[in-house]
Structures are given as C-alpha cells and as structure tokens.
PDB file of C-alpha atoms and ligand atoms in Angstrom:
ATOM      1  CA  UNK W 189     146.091 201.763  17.516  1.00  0.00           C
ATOM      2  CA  UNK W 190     142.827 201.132  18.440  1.00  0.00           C
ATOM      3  CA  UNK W 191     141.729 198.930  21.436  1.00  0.00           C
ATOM      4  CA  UNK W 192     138.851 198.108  23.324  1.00  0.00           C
ATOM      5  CA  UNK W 193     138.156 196.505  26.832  1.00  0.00           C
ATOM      6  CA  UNK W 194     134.977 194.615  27.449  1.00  0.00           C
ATOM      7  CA  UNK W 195     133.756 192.889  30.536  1.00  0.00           C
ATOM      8  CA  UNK W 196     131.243 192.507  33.599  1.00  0.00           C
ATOM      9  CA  UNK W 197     131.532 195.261  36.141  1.00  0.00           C
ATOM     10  CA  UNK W 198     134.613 194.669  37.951  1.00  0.00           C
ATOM     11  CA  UNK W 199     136.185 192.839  35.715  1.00  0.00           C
ATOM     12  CA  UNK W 200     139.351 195.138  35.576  1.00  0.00           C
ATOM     13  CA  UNK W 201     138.936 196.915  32.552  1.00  0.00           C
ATOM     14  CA  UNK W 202     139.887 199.898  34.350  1.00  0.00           C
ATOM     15  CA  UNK W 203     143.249 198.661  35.581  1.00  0.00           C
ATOM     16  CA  UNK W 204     144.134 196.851  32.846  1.00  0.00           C
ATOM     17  CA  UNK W 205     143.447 199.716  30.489  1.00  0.00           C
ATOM     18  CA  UNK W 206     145.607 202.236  32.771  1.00  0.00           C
ATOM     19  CA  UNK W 207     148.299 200.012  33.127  1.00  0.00           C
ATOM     20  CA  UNK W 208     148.396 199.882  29.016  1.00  0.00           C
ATOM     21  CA  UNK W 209     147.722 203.222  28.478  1.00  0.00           C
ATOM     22  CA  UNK W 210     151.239 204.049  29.964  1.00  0.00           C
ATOM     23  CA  UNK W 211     152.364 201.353  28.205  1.00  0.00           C
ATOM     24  CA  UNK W 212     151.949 202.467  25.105  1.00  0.00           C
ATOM     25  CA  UNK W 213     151.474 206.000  25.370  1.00  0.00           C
ATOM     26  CA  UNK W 214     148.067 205.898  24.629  1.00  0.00           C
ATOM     27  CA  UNK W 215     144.977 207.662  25.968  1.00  0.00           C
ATOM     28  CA  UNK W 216     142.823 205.921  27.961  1.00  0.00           C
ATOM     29  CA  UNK W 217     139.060 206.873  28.025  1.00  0.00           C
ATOM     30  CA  UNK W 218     137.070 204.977  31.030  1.00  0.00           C
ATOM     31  CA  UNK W 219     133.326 206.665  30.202  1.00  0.00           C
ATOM     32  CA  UNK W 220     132.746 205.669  34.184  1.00  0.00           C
ATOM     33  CA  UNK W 221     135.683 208.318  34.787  1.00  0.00           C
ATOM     34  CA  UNK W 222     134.052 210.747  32.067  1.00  0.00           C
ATOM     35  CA  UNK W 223     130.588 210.193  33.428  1.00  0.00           C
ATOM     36  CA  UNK W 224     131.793 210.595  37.174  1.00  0.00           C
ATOM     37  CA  UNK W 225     133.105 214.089  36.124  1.00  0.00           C
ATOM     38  CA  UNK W 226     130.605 215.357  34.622  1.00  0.00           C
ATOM     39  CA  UNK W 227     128.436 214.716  37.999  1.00  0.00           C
ATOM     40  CA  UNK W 228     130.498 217.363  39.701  1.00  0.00           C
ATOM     41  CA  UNK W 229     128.887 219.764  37.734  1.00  0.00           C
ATOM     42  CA  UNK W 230     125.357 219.776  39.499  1.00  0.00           C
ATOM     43  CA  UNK W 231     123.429 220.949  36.714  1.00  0.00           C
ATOM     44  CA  UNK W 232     119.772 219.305  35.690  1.00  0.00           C
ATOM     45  CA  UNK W 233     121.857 216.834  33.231  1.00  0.00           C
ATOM     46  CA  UNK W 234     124.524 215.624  36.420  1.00  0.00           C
ATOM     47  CA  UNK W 235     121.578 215.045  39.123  1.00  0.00           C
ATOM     48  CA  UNK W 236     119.661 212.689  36.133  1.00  0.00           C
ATOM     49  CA  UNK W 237     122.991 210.937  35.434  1.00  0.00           C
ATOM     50  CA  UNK W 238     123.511 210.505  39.434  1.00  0.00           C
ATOM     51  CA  UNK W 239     120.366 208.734  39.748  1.00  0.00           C
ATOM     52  CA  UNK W 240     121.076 206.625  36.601  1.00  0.00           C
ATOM     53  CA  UNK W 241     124.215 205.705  37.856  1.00  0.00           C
ATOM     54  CA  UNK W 242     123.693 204.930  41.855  1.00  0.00           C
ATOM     55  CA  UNK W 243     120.794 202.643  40.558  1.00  0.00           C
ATOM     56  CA  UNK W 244     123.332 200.738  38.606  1.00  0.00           C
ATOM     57  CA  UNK W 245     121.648 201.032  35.576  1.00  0.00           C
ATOM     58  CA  UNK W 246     123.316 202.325  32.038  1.00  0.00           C
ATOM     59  CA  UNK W 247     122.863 205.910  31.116  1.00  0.00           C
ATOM     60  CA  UNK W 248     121.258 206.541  27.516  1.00  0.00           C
ATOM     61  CA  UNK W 249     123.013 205.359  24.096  1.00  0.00           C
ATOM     62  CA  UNK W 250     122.102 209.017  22.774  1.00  0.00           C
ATOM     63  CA  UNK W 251     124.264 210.370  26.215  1.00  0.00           C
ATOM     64  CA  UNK W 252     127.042 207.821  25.624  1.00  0.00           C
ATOM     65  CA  UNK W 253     127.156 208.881  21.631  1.00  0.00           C
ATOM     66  CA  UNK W 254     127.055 212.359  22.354  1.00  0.00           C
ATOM     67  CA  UNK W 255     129.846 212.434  24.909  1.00  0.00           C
ATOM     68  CA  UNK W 256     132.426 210.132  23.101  1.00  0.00           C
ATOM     69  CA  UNK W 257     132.081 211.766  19.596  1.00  0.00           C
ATOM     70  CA  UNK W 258     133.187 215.047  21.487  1.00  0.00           C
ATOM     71  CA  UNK W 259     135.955 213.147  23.373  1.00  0.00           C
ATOM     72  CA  UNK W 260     137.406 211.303  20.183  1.00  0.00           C
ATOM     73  CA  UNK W 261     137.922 214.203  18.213  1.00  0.00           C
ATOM     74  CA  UNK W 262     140.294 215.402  20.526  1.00  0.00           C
ATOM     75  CA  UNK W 263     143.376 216.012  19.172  1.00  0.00           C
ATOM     76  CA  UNK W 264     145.415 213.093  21.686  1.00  0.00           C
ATOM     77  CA  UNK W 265     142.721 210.387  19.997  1.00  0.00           C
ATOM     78  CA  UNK W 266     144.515 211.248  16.648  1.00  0.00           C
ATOM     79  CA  UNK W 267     147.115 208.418  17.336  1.00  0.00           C
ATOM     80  CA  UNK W 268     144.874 205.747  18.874  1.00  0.00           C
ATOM     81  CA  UNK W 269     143.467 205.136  21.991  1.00  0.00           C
ATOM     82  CA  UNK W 270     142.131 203.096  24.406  1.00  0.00           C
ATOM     83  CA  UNK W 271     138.208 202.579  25.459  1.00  0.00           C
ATOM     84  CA  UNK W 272     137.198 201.295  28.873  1.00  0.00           C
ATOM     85  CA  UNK W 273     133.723 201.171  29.090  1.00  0.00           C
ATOM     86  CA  UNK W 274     132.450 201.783  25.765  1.00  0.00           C
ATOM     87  CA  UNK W 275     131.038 200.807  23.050  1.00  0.00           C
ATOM     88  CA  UNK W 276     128.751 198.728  25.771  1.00  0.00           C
ATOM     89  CA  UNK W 277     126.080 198.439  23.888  1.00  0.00           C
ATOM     90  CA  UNK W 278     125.188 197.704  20.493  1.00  0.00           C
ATOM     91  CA  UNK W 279     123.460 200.573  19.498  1.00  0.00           C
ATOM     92  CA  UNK W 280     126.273 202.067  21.144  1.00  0.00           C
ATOM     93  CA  UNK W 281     128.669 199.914  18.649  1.00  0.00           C
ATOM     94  CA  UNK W 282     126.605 201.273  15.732  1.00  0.00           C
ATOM     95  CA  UNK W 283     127.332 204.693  16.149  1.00  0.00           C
ATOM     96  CA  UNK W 284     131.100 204.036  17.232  1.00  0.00           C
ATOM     97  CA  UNK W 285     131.601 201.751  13.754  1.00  0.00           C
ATOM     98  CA  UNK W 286     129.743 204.826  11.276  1.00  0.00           C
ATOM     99  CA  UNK W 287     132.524 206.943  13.132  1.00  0.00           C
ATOM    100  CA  UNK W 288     135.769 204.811  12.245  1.00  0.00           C
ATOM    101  CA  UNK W 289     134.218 204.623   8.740  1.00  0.00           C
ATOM    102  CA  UNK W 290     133.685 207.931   8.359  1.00  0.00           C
ATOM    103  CA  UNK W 291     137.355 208.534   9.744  1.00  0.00           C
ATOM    104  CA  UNK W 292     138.870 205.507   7.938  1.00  0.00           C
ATOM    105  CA  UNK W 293     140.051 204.253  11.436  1.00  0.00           C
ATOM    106  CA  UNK W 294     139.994 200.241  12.333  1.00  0.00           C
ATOM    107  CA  UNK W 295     139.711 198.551  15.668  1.00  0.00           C
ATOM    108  CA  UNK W 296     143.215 196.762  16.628  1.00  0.00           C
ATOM    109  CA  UNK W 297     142.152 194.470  19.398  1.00  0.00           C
ATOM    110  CA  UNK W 298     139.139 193.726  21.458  1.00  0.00           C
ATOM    111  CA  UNK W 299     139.984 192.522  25.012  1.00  0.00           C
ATOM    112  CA  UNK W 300     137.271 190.562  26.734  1.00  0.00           C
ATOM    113  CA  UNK W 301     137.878 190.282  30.506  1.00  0.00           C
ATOM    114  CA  UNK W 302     136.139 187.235  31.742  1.00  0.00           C
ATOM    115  CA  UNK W 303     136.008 186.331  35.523  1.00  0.00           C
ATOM    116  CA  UNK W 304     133.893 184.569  37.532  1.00  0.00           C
ATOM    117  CA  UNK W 305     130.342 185.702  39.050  1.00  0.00           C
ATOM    118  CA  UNK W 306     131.362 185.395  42.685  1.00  0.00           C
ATOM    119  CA  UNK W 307     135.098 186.914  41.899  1.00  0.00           C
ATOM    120  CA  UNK W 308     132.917 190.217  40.752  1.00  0.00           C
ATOM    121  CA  UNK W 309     131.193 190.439  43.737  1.00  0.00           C
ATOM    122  CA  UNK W 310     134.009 190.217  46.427  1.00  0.00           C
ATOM    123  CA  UNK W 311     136.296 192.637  43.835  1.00  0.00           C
ATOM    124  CA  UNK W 312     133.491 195.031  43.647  1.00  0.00           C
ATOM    125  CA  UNK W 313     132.881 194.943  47.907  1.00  0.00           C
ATOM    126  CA  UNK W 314     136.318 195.567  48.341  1.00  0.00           C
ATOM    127  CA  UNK W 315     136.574 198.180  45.748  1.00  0.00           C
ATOM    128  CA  UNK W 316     133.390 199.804  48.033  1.00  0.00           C
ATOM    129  CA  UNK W 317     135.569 199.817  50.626  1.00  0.00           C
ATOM    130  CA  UNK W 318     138.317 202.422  48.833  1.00  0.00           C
ATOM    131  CA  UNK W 319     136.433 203.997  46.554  1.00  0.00           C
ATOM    132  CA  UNK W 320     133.092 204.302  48.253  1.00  0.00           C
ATOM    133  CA  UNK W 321     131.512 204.309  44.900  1.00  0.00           C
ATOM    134  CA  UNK W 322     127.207 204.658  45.637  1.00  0.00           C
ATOM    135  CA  UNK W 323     127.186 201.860  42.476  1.00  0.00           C
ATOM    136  CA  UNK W 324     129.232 199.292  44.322  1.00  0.00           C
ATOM    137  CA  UNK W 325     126.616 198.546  47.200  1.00  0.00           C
ATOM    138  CA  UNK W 326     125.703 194.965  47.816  1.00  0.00           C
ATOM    139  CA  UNK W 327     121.978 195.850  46.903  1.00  0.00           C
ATOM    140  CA  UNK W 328     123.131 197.552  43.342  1.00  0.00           C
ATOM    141  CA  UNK W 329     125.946 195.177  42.102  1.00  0.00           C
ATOM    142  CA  UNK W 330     123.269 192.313  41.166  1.00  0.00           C
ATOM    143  CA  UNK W 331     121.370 195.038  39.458  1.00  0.00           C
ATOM    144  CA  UNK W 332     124.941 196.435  37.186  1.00  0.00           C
ATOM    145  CA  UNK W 333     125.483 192.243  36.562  1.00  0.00           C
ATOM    146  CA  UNK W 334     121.951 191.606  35.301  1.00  0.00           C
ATOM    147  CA  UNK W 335     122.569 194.697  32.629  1.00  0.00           C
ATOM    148  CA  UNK W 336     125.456 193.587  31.701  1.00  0.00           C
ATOM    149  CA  UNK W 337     124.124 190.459  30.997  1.00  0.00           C
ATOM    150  CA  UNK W 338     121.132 191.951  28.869  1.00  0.00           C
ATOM    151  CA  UNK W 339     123.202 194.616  27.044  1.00  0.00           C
ATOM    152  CA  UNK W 340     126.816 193.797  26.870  1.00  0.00           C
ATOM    153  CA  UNK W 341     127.004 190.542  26.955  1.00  0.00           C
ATOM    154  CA  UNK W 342     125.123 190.160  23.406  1.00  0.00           C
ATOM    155  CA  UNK W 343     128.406 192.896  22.230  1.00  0.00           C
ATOM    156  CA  UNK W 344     130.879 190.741  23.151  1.00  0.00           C
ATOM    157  CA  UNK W 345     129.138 187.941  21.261  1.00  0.00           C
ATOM    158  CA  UNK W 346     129.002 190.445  18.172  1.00  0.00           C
ATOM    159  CA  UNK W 347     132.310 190.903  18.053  1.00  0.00           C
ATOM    160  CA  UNK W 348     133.620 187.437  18.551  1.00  0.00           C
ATOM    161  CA  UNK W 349     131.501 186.058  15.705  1.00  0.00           C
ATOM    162  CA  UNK W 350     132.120 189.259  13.406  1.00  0.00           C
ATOM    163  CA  UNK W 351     135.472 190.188  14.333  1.00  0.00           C
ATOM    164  CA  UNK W 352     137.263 186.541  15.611  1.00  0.00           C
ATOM    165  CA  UNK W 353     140.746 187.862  14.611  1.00  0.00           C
ATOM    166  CA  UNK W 354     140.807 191.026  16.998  1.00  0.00           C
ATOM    167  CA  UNK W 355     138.798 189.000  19.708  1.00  0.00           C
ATOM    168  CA  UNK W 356     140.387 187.940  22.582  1.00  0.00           C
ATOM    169  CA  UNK W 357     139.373 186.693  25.923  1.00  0.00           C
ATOM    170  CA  UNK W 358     141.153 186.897  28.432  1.00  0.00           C
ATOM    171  CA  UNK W 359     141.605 185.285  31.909  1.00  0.00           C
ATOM    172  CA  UNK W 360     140.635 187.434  34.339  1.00  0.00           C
ATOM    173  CA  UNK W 361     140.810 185.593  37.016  1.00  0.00           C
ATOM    174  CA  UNK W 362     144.623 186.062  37.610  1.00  0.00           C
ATOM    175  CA  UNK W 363     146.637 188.678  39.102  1.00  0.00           C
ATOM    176  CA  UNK W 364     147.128 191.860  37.630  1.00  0.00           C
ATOM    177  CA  UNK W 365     150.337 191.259  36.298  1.00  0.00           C
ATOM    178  CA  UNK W 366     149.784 188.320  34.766  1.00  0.00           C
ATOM    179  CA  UNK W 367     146.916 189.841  32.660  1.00  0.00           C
ATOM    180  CA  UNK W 368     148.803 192.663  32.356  1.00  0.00           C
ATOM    181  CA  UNK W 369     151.418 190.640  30.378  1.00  0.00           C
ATOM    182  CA  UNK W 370     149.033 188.578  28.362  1.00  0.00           C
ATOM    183  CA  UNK W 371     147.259 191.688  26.960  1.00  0.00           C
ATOM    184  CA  UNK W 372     150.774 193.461  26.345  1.00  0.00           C
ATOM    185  CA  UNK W 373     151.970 190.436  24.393  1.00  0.00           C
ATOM    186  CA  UNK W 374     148.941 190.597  21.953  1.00  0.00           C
ATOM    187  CA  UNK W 375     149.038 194.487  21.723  1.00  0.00           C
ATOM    188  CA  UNK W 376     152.248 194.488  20.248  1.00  0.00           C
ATOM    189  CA  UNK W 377     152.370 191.787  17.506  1.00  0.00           C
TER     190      UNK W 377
HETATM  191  P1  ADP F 448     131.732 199.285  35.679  1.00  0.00           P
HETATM  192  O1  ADP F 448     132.373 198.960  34.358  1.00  0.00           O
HETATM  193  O2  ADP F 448     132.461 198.645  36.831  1.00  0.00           O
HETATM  194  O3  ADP F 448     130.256 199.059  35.693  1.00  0.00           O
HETATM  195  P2  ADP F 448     132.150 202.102  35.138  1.00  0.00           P
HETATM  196  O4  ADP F 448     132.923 203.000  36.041  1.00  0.00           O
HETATM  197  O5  ADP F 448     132.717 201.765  33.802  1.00  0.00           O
HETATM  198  O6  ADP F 448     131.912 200.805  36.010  1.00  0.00           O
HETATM  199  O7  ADP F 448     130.690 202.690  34.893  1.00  0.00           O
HETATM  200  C1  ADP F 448     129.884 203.151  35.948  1.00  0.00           C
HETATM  201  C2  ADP F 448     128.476 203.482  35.452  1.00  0.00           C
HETATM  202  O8  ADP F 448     128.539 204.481  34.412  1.00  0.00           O
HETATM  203  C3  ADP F 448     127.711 202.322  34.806  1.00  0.00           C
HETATM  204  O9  ADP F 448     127.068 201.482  35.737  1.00  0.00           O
HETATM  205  C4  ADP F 448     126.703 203.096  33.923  1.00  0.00           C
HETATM  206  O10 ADP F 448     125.639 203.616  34.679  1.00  0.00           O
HETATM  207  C5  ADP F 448     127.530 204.267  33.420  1.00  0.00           C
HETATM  208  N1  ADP F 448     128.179 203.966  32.128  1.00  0.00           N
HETATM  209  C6  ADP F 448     129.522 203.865  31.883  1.00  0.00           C
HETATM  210  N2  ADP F 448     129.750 203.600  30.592  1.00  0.00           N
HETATM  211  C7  ADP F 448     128.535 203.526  29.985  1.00  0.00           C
HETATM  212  C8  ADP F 448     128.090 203.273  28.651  1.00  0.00           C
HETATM  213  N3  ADP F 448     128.958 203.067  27.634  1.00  0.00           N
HETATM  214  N4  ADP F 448     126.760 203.256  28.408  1.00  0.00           N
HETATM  215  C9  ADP F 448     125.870 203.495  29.369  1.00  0.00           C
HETATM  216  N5  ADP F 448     126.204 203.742  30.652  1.00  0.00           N
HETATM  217  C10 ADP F 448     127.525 203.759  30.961  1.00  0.00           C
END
C-alpha cells in the first residue's frame, strides 16, 4: 500500500502519518525528518541544506529525487509505505511516477490535509514552542505558506483532476482523532 499526505505546513501530515504508520505497519518517510538528519552531519551539503531550510524555502527537486530513490529501495518500502512530505512538487511527482512505473507499483490513496490559514499559524507558533524548529519563526512561516502556495498547491490540484478516485481531502481542522479515524476508514476499504 501506497499512500501519500499532502498539505500546507502544519497541516498535520506528520501526525497523521505516524499515527497510521503504526496502524498499519507501514513505514513512514517524513523528508523534513530525513532532511533534519542529514543536517547533523556538518558537511558542505548539511550547512547549504540548513540555510535552505531556516529560510523556509524548499530544498532542490534534484536533492529531494536523489534522497528518496535511495530511501525507497530499502528493503522495509518493499510492502508499501507512507510519504509525508513528498512528492511536493511536480517535478518532484515526475520523477516519483517514472519510479512506480518502472517498479510496477500504484499509489493507494492521496490524503490532502486542508486547514485554515490562521489555524497554520497558531499550530506552527505552538509547535515553536516544543520543537524550537529555526523554520517555525513568525518571520519564516509566511515565507513556507507562500511556497506552498506556488509549488504544492498546483500538486494537489494535479492529482485531484488526474487521480479523483485516490483523492481525498480531508478536514483538518478537527482533532487528531477524529482525522485520525476518517483517514483509517478510507485506508482500509
Ligand atoms: P512542513 O511540512 O511543516 O513544511 P517539513 O518538516 O515537512 O515541514 O519540512 C521542513 C523543510 O524541509 C521544508 O520547509 C523544506 O525546506 C524541506 N523539505 C521537506 N520536504 C521537501 C521536499 N519534498 N522538497 C523540497 N524541500 C523539502
């Protein structure tokens, strides 16, 4: 099983795609996660990602590419898995589609998480608060909302026009649970 989580920053991929993962057994690969690991190393490539990153803008589609082809031919991604954060693009969508061809894989569902602008903000400023995350400062979220706007956004339209029967949006807006329970439901029929 295949699925995918789209959505504005804060939107609760993350959770939502953790709390499935256990679920259903299946791996769950947040490229924030990936990305923030990879910045431990220090080398040339970690500082440029840093900078990317803090500024709240979207590393490079090659990067992206590069890293996920490694991480999907792991052996756990044999059975399915989850993706929280990517494809995010749709260059980044390209790529990811020549590699289910070429592996004779298939998407199962696409979960779009739609809230509203102003819940973002006060998720993301209390997520600052825990997580201390450089990327969720007042002065960067507008900045990670306008890109998602120019270069996700126009994905999720893709995929609701071209793939209507795996598309689903979902409500955001309620508790965790709650979404939790409406993603679950459509995950296993
Ligand atoms: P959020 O979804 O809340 O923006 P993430 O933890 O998923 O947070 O991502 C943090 C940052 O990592 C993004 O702002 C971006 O710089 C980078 N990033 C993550 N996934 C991608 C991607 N698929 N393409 C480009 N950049 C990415």
């Amino acid at each position: 099983m295949i699925l995918i989580f789209l959505g504005a920053p804060g939107a609760g991929k993350g959770t939502q795609a953790e709390l499935l993962s256990n679920k259903l057994n299946l791996p769950h690969l947040s490229t924030g996660d990936i990305l923030r690991k990879k910045l431990l190393e220090s080398d040339y490539l970690s500082l440029k990602l840093k900078k990317i990153m803090d500024s709240g803008d979207l590393v490079s589609d090659q990067i992206l590419n590069e890293i996920m082809s490694i991480r999907l031919n792991n052996l756990d991604c044999k059975k399915g898995f989850i993706l929280d954060g990517y494809p995010r693009t749709l260059m980044q969508n390209k790529f990811f589609h020549e590699y289910l061809e070429k592996n004779k894989k298939s998407i199962s569902h696409i979960f779009d998480l739609k809230i509203n602008e102003a819940t973002i903000i006060e998720r993301i400023k209390s997520r600052f608060k825990t997580e201390n995350r450089e990327d969720d400062k007042t002065e960067i979220i507008n900045n990670r909302i306008s890109k998602y706007f120019q270069e996700t956004k126009p994905l999720s339209d893709h995929f609701s026009f071209n793939n209507s029967d795996k598309y689903h949006l979902i409500n955001g807006n309620q508790d965790i649970e709650m979404i939790h329970q409406d993603i679950l439901k459509i995950s296993r029929n």
